[in-house]
Coordinates of C-alpha atoms in Angstrom, one line a residue:
Chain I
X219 CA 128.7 119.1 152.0
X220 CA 130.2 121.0 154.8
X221 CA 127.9 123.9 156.3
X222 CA 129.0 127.6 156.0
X223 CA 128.1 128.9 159.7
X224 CA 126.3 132.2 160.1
X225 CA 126.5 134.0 163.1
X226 CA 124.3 137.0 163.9
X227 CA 125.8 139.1 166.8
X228 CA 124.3 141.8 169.2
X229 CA 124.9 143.8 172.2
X230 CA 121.0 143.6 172.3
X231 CA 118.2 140.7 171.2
X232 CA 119.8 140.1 168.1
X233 CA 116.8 140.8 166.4
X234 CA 117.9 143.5 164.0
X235 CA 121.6 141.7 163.3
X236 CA 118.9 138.0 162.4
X237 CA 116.6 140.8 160.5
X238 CA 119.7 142.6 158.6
X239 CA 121.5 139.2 157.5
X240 CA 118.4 137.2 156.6
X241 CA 117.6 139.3 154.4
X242 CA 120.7 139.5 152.3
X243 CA 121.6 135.4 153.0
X244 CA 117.7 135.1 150.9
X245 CA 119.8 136.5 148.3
X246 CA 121.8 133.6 147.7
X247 CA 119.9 130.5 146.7
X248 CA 121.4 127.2 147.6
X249 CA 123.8 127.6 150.3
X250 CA 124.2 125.3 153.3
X251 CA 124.2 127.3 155.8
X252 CA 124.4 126.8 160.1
X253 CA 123.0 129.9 161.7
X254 CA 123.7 130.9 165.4
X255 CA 122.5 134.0 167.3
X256 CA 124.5 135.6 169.9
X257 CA 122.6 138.3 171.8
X258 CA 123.5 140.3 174.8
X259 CA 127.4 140.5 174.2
X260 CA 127.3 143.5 175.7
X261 CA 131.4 143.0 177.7
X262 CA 134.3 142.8 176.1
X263 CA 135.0 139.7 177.8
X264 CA 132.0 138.0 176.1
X265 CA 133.1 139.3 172.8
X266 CA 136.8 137.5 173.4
X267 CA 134.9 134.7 174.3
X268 CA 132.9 134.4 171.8
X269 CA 135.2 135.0 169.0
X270 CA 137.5 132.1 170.2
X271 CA 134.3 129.9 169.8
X272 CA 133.5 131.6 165.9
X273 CA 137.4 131.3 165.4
X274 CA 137.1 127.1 166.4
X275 CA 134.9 127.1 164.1
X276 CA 136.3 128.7 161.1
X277 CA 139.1 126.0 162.3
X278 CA 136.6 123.5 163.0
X279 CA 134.6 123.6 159.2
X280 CA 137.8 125.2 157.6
X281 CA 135.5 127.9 156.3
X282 CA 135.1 131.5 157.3
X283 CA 131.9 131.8 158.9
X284 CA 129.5 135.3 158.3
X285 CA 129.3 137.0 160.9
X286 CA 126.2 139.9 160.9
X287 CA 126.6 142.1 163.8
X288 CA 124.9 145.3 165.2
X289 CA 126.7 145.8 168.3
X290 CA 126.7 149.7 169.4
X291 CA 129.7 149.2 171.8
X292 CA 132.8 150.3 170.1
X293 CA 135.0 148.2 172.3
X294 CA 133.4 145.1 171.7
X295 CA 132.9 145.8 168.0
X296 CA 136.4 146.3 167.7
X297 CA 137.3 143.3 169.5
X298 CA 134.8 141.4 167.1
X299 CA 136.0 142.8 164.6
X300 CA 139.1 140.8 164.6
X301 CA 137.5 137.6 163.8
X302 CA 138.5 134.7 161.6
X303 CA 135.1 135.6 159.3
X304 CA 133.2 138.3 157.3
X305 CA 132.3 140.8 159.8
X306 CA 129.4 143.0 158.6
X307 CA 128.2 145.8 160.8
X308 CA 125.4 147.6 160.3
X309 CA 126.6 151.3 162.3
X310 CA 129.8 150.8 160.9
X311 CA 128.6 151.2 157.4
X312 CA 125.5 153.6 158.0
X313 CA 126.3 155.5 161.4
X314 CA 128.9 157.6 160.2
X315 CA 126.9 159.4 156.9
X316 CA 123.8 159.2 159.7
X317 CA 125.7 161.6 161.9
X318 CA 126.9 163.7 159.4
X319 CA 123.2 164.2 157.7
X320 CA 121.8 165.1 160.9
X321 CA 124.7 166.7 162.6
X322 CA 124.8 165.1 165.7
X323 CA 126.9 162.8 167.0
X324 CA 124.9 159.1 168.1
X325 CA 124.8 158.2 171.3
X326 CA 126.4 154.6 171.1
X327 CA 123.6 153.3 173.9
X328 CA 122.6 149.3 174.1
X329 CA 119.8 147.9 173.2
X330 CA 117.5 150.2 172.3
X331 CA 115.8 148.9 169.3
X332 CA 114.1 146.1 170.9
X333 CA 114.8 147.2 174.6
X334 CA 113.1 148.5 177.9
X335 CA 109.3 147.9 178.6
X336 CA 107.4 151.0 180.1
X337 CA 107.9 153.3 177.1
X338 CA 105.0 155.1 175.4
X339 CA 105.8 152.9 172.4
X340 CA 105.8 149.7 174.1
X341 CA 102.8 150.0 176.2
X342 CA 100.9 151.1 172.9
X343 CA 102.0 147.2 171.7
X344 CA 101.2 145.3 174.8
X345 CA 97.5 147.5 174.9
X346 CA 96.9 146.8 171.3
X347 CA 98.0 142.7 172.0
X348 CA 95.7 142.5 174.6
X349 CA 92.5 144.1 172.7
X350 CA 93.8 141.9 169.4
X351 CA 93.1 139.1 172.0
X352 CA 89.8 140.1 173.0
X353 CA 89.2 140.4 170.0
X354 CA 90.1 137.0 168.6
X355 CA 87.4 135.1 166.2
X356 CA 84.4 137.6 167.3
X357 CA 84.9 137.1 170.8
X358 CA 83.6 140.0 172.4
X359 CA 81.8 143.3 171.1
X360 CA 83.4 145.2 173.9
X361 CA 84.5 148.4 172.8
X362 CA 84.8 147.5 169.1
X363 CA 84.4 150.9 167.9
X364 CA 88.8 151.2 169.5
X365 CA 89.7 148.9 166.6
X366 CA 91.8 150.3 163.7
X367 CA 91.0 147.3 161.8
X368 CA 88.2 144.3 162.0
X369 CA 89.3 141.5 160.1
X370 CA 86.4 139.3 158.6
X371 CA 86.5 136.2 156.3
X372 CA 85.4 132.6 156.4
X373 CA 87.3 130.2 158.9
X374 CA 90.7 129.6 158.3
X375 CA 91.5 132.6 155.6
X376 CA 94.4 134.1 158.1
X377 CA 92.4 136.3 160.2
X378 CA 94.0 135.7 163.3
X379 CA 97.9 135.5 162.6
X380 CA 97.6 138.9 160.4
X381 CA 95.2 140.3 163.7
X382 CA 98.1 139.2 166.3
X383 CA 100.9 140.1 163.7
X384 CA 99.1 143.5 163.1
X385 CA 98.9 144.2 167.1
X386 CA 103.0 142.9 168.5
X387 CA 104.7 144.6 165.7
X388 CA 102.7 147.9 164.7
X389 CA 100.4 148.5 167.6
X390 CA 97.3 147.9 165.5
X391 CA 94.1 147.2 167.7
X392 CA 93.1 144.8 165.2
X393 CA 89.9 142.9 165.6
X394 CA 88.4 140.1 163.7
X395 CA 85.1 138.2 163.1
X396 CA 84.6 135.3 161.2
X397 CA 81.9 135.3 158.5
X398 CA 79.2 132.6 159.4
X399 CA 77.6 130.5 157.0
X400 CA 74.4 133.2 157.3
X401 CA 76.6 136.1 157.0
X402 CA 77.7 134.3 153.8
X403 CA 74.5 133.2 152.2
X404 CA 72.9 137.5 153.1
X405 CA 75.7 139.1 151.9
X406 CA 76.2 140.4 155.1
X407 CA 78.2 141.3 157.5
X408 CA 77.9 140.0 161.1
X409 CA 75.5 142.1 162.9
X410 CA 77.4 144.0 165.7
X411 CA 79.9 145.1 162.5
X412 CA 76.9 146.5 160.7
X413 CA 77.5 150.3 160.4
X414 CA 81.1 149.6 161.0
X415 CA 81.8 148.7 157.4
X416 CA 84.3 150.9 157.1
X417 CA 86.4 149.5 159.6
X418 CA 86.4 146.4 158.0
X419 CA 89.3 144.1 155.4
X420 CA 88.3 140.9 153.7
X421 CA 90.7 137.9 153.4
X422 CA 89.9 135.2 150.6
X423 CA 91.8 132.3 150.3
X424 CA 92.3 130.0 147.3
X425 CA 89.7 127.5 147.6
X426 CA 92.3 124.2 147.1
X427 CA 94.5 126.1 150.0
X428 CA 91.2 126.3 152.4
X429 CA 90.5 123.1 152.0
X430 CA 93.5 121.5 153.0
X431 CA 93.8 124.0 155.7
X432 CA 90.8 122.5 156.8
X433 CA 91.4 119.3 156.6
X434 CA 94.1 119.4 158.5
X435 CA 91.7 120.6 161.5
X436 CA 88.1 118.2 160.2
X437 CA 89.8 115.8 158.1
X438 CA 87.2 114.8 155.4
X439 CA 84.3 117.2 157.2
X440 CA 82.0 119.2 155.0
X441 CA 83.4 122.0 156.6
X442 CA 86.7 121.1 154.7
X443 CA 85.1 119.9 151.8
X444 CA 86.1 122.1 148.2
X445 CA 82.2 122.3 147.3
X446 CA 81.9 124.2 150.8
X447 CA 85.2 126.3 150.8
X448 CA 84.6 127.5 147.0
X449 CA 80.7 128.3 148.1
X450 CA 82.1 130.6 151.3
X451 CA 84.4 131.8 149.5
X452 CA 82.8 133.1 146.4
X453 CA 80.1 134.5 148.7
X454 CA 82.7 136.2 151.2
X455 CA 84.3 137.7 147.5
X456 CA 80.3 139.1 146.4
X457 CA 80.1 140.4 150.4
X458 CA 82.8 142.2 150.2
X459 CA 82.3 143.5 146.5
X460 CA 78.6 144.7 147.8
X461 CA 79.7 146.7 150.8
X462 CA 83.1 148.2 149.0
X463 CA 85.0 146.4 151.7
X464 CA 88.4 145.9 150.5
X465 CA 90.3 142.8 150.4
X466 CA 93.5 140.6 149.4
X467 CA 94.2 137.1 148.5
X468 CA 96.2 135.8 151.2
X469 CA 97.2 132.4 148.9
X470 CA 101.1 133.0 148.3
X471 CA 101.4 136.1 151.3
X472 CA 103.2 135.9 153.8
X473 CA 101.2 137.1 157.6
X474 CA 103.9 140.2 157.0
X475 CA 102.8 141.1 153.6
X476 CA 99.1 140.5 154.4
X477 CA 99.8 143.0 157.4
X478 CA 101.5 145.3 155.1
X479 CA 98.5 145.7 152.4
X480 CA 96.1 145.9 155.1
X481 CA 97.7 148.7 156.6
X482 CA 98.4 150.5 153.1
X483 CA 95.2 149.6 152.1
X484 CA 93.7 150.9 155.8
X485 CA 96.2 154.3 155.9
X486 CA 97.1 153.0 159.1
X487 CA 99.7 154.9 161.0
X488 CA 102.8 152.2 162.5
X489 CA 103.8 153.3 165.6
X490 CA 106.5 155.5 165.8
Chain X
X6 CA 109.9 172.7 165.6
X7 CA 109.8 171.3 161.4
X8 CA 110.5 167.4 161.9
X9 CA 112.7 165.6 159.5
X10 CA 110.4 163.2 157.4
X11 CA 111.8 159.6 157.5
X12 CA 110.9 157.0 154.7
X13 CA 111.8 153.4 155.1
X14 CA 111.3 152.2 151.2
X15 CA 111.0 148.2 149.9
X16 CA 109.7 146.2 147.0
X17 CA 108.9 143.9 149.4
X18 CA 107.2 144.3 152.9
X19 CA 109.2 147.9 154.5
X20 CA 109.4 145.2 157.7
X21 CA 113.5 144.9 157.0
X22 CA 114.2 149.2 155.7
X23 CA 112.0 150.0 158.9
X24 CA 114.1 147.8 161.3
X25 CA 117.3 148.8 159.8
X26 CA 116.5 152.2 160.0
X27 CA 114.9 152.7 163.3
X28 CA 118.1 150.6 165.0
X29 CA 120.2 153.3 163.2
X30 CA 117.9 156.0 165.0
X31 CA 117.8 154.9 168.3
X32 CA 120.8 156.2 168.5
X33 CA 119.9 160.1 167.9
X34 CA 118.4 161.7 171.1
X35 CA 115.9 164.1 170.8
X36 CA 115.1 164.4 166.7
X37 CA 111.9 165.3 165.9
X38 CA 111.0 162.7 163.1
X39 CA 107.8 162.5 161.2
X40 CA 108.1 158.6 159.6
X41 CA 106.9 157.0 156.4
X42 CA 106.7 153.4 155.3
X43 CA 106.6 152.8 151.6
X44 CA 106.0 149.2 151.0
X45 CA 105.9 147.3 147.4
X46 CA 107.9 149.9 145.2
X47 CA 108.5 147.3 142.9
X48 CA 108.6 149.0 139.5
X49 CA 110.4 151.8 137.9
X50 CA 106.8 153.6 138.2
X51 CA 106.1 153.1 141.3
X52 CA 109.9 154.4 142.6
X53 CA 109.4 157.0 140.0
X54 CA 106.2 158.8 141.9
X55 CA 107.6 158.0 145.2
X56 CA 111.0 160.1 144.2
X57 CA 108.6 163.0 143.3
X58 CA 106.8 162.5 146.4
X59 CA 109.9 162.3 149.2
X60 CA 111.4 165.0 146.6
X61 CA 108.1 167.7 147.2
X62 CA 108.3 167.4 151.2
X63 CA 111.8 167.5 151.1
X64 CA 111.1 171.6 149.8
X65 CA 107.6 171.8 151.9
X66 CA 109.6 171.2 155.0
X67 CA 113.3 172.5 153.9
X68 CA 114.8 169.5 155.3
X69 CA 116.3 166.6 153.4
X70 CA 114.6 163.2 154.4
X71 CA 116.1 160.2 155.3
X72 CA 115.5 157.4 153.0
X73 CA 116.1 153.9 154.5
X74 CA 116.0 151.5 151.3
X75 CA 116.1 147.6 151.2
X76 CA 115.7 146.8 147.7
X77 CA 116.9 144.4 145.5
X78 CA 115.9 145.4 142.0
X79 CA 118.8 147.3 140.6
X80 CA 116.5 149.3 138.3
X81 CA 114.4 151.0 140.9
X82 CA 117.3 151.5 143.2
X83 CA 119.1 153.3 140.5
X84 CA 115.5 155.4 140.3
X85 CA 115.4 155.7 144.7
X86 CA 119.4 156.6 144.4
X87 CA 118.4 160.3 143.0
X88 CA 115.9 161.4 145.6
X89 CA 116.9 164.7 147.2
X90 CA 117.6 163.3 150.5
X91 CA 119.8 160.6 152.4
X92 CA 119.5 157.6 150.6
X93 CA 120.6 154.2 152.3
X94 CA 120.1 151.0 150.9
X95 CA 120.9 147.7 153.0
X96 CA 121.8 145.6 149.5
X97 CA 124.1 149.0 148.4
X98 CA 126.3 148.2 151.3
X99 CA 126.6 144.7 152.0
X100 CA 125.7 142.6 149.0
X101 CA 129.2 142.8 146.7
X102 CA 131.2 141.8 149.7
X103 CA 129.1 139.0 150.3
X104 CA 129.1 137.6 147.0
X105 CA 132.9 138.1 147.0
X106 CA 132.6 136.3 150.1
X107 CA 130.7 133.1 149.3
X108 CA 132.1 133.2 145.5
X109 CA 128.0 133.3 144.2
X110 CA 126.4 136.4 142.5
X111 CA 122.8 137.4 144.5
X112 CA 119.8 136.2 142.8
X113 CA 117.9 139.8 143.0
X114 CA 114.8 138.3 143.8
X115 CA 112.4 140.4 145.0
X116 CA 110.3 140.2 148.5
X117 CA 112.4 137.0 149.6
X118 CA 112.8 138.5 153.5
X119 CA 108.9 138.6 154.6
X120 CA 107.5 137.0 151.4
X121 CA 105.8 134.3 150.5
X122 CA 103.4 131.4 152.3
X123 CA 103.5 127.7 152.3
X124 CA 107.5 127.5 152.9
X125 CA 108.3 124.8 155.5
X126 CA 109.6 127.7 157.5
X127 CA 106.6 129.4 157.2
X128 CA 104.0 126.8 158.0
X129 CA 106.1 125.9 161.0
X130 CA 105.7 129.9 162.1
X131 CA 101.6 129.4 161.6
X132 CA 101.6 126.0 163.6
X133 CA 103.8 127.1 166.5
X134 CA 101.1 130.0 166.4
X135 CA 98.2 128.2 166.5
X136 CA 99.7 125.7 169.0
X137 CA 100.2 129.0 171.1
X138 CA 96.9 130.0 170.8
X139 CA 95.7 126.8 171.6
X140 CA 97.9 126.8 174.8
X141 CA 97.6 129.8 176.3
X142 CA 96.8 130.4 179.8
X143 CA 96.2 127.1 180.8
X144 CA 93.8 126.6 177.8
X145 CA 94.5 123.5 177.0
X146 CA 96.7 120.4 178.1
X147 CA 96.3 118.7 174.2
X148 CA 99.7 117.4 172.9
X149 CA 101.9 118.9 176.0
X150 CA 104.7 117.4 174.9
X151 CA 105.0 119.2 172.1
X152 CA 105.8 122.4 173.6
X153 CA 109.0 123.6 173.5
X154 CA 108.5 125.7 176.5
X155 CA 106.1 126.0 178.8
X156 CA 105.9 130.0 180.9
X157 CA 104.7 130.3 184.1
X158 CA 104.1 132.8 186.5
X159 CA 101.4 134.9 188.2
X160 CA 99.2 136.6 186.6
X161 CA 99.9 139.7 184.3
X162 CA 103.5 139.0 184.3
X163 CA 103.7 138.9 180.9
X164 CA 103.4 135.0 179.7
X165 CA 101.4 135.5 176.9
X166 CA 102.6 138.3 174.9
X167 CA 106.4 136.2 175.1
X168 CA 104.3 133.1 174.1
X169 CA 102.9 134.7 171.2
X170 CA 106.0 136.6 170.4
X171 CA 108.2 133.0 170.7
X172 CA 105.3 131.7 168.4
X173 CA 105.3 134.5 165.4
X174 CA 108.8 135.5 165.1
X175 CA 110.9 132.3 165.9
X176 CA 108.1 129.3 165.4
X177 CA 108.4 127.7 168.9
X178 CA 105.6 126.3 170.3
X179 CA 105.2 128.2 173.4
X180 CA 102.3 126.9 175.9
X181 CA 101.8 129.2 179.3
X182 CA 100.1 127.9 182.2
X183 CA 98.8 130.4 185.2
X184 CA 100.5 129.7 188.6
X185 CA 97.0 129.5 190.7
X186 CA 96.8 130.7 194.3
X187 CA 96.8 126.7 195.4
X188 CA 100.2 125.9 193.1
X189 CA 101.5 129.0 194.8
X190 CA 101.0 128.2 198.3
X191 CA 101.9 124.2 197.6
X192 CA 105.1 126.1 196.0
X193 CA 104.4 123.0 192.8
X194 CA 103.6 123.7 189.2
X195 CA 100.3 123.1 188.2
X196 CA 99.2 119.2 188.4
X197 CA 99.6 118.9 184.4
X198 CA 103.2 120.3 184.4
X199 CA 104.5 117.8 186.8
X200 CA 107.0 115.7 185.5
X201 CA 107.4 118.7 182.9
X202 CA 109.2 120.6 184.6
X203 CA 111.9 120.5 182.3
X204 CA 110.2 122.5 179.3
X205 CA 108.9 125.1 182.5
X206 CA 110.4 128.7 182.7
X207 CA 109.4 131.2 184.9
X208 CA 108.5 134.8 185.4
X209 CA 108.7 137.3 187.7
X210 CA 107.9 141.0 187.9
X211 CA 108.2 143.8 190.1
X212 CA 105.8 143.9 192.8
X213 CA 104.6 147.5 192.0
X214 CA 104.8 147.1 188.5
X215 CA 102.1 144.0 188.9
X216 CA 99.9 146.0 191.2
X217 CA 99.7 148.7 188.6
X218 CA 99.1 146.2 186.0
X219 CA 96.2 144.3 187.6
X220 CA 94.8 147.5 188.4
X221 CA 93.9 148.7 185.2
X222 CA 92.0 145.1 184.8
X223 CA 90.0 144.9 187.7
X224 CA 90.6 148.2 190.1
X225 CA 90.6 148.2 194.3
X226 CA 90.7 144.5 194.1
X227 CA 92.6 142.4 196.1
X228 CA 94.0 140.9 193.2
X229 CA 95.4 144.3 192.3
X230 CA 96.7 144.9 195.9
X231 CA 100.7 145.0 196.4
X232 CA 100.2 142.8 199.1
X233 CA 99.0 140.0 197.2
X234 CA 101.2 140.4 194.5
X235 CA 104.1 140.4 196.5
X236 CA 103.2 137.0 198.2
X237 CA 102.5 135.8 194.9
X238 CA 105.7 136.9 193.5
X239 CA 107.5 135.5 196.3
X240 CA 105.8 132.5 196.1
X241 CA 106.5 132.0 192.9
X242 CA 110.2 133.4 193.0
X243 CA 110.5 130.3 195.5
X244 CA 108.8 127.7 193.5
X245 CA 111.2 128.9 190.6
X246 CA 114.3 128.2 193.0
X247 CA 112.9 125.1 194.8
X248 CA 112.1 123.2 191.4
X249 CA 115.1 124.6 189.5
X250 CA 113.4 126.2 186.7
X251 CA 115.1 129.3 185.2
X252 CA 113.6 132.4 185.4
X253 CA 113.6 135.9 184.6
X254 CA 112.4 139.3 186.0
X255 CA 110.5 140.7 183.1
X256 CA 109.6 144.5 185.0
X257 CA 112.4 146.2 182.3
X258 CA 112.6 144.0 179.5
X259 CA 110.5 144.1 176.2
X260 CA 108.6 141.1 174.6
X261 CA 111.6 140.4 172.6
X262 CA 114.6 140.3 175.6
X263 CA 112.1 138.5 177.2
X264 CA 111.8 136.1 174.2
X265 CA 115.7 136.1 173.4
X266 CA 116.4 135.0 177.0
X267 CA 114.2 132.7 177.5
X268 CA 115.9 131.0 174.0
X269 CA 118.6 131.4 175.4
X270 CA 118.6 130.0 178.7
X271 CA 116.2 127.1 177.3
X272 CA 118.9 127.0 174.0
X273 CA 116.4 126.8 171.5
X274 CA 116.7 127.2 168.1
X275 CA 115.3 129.6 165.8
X276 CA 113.6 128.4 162.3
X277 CA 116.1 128.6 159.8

């Protein structure tokens, strides 16, 4: 079965144009698809350029590839445009009714949603990524009470991709702590988060999933054991109940939608 | 000055509305914008209160919102479609021309873009993590050849935000090694990464921009003088040449250009 290429086009990182036609391509079960990313087409003699190479390979797999762009430049969208594929643009279809809503015309300027260091915004990230850091697995106490969040849950659960998640996309100075075997059996928290409860989000896991995450890291332990994993984890469940610390299942989530509740969950602000 | 409240509205995660719409508004200049993410408006309920909600600040502040929408159920769009603001929805606009396009209908399943664990995709995400982790700074020289790049630099020039960045967002397993005083003035990668030298990229920064860096970390040292950051900077800038490993100056570029170029430049692939 022949592959239907997908290309995702920008004048910046690409990021938004992967972002924008992911999400509709999830839409569609079953295709064969060949994605490319193009980023920093930012002249309109890399556009030419790389529309010969989409147009060889329309030729090529004698189908039209998709082609998701955000590219700000009006020359090179227009030179893109011409392509032997779907083109899909996202100011095309949204910038004009955006202009008109807020009455101003946009400023057509490259790469700024995932450009430039040394903005407010983007120093507020790299602070946050270094704290999360810090903060890894209960490494240090040091100036805990900056955290917006202080992940806790028995080994394995998620706390750390969610933590590093929460800090590089949203700014979130998010600490965690793993719960230790005495935390578990006291129904209690670790003792530099005591009085700090509030702060605090419990993971659980299904047991079956802990286990084999386990195992993967102690094959055939008593760490990765089901007998321990369901004892942790119905005392991490009873912890949490006790102190009103909120928590999710992270079983079927995704580190984005475990990010997501915990910040809903949390009221905490994104960066703007 | 009233700001114009901006709501990025999904059933699944926000994480695809909130990208689409802040790449739409990085091209405004200067509007005051008060923004709202509404994640997991996944029943007619739910979209039902948050209409009433968006619909009660649009007359608190006299201003219509903007209402950035990615979602797929066709019931609570109809519900989002009414609010009394600027309602655009990513599906709205692209989806029919798609399926026209691949001759399939859309599945409409909800939360597909940032949902879901134990996909291969996804467990190749939370390995290339915690191989990341595992690697960073040196940390570790476990199952090098695994890596599918390896950062180097200085100090503080930014190696282990793009590792973790590489890691989380396009599941490559990104080590980083430190470029000591002794590999700098030998002008050779560190003894591990010889014969490596292949998977290595570099980074560089600006002088200043390092200086002001270290100096948050450990103030007045000599570490944080410009002096020795420009030797090591040099140094390394040399090494780079004299070993033919690509490299990029990182003082005005974000995680992800940084991240994007070095995929580029390396050509690796994303997860598909």
């Amino acid at each position: 079965m022949t592959q239907r290429s997908v290309f995702f086009v920008s004048d910046g990182t690409g990021i938004t144009a992967e972002t924008l036609g992911n999400t509709l391509l999830t839409q569609f079960d079953g295709l064969a698809l060949e994605k490319t990313t193009l980023p920093f087409i930012n002249s309109a003699e890399r556009a030419r350029s790389i529309v010969d190479y989409i147009n060889f390979v329309a030729t090529e797999t004698g189908m039209r590839p998709l082609v998701f762009s955000t590219t700000v430049n009006d020359e090179v969208r227009e030179i893109l445009r011409n392509v032997n594929g779907l083109f899909l643009d996202l100011f095309d279809h949204f910038i004009h009714v955006l202009e008109a809503e807020v009455g101003q015309d946009s400023s057509h300027a490259t790469g700024r949603a995932h450009g430039g260091a040394n903005t407010a915004r983007y120093n507020a990230r790299i602070a946050a990524m270094n704290y999360t850091m810090e903060h890894d697995d209960g490494a240090s106490t040091r100036e805990l009470d900056k955290a917006d969040v202080i992940l806790i849950a028995p080994s394995r659960c998620g706390k750390t991709p969610t933590s590093l998640y929460l800090a590089l996309q949203h700014g979130i100075y998010a600490a965690n702590f793993p719960l230790t075997e005495d935390d578990l059996e006291n129904l209690k928290v670790p003792k530099t988060l005591q009085g700090r409860e509030h702060l605090c989000f419990g993971l659980t896991i299904d047991p079956e999933r802990l286990a084999q995450i386990r195992n993967e890291r102690r094959p055939g332990s008593r760490y990765a054991s089901l007998a321990q994993c369901s004892y942790e984890l119905r005392q991490a469940s009873q912890l949490y109940d006790r102190l009103g610390i909120p928590s999710v299942d992270s079983s079927n989530m995704s580190v984005e939608e475990i990010a997501a509740t915990v910040m809903q969950e949390k009221n905490l602000r994104r960066l703007n």
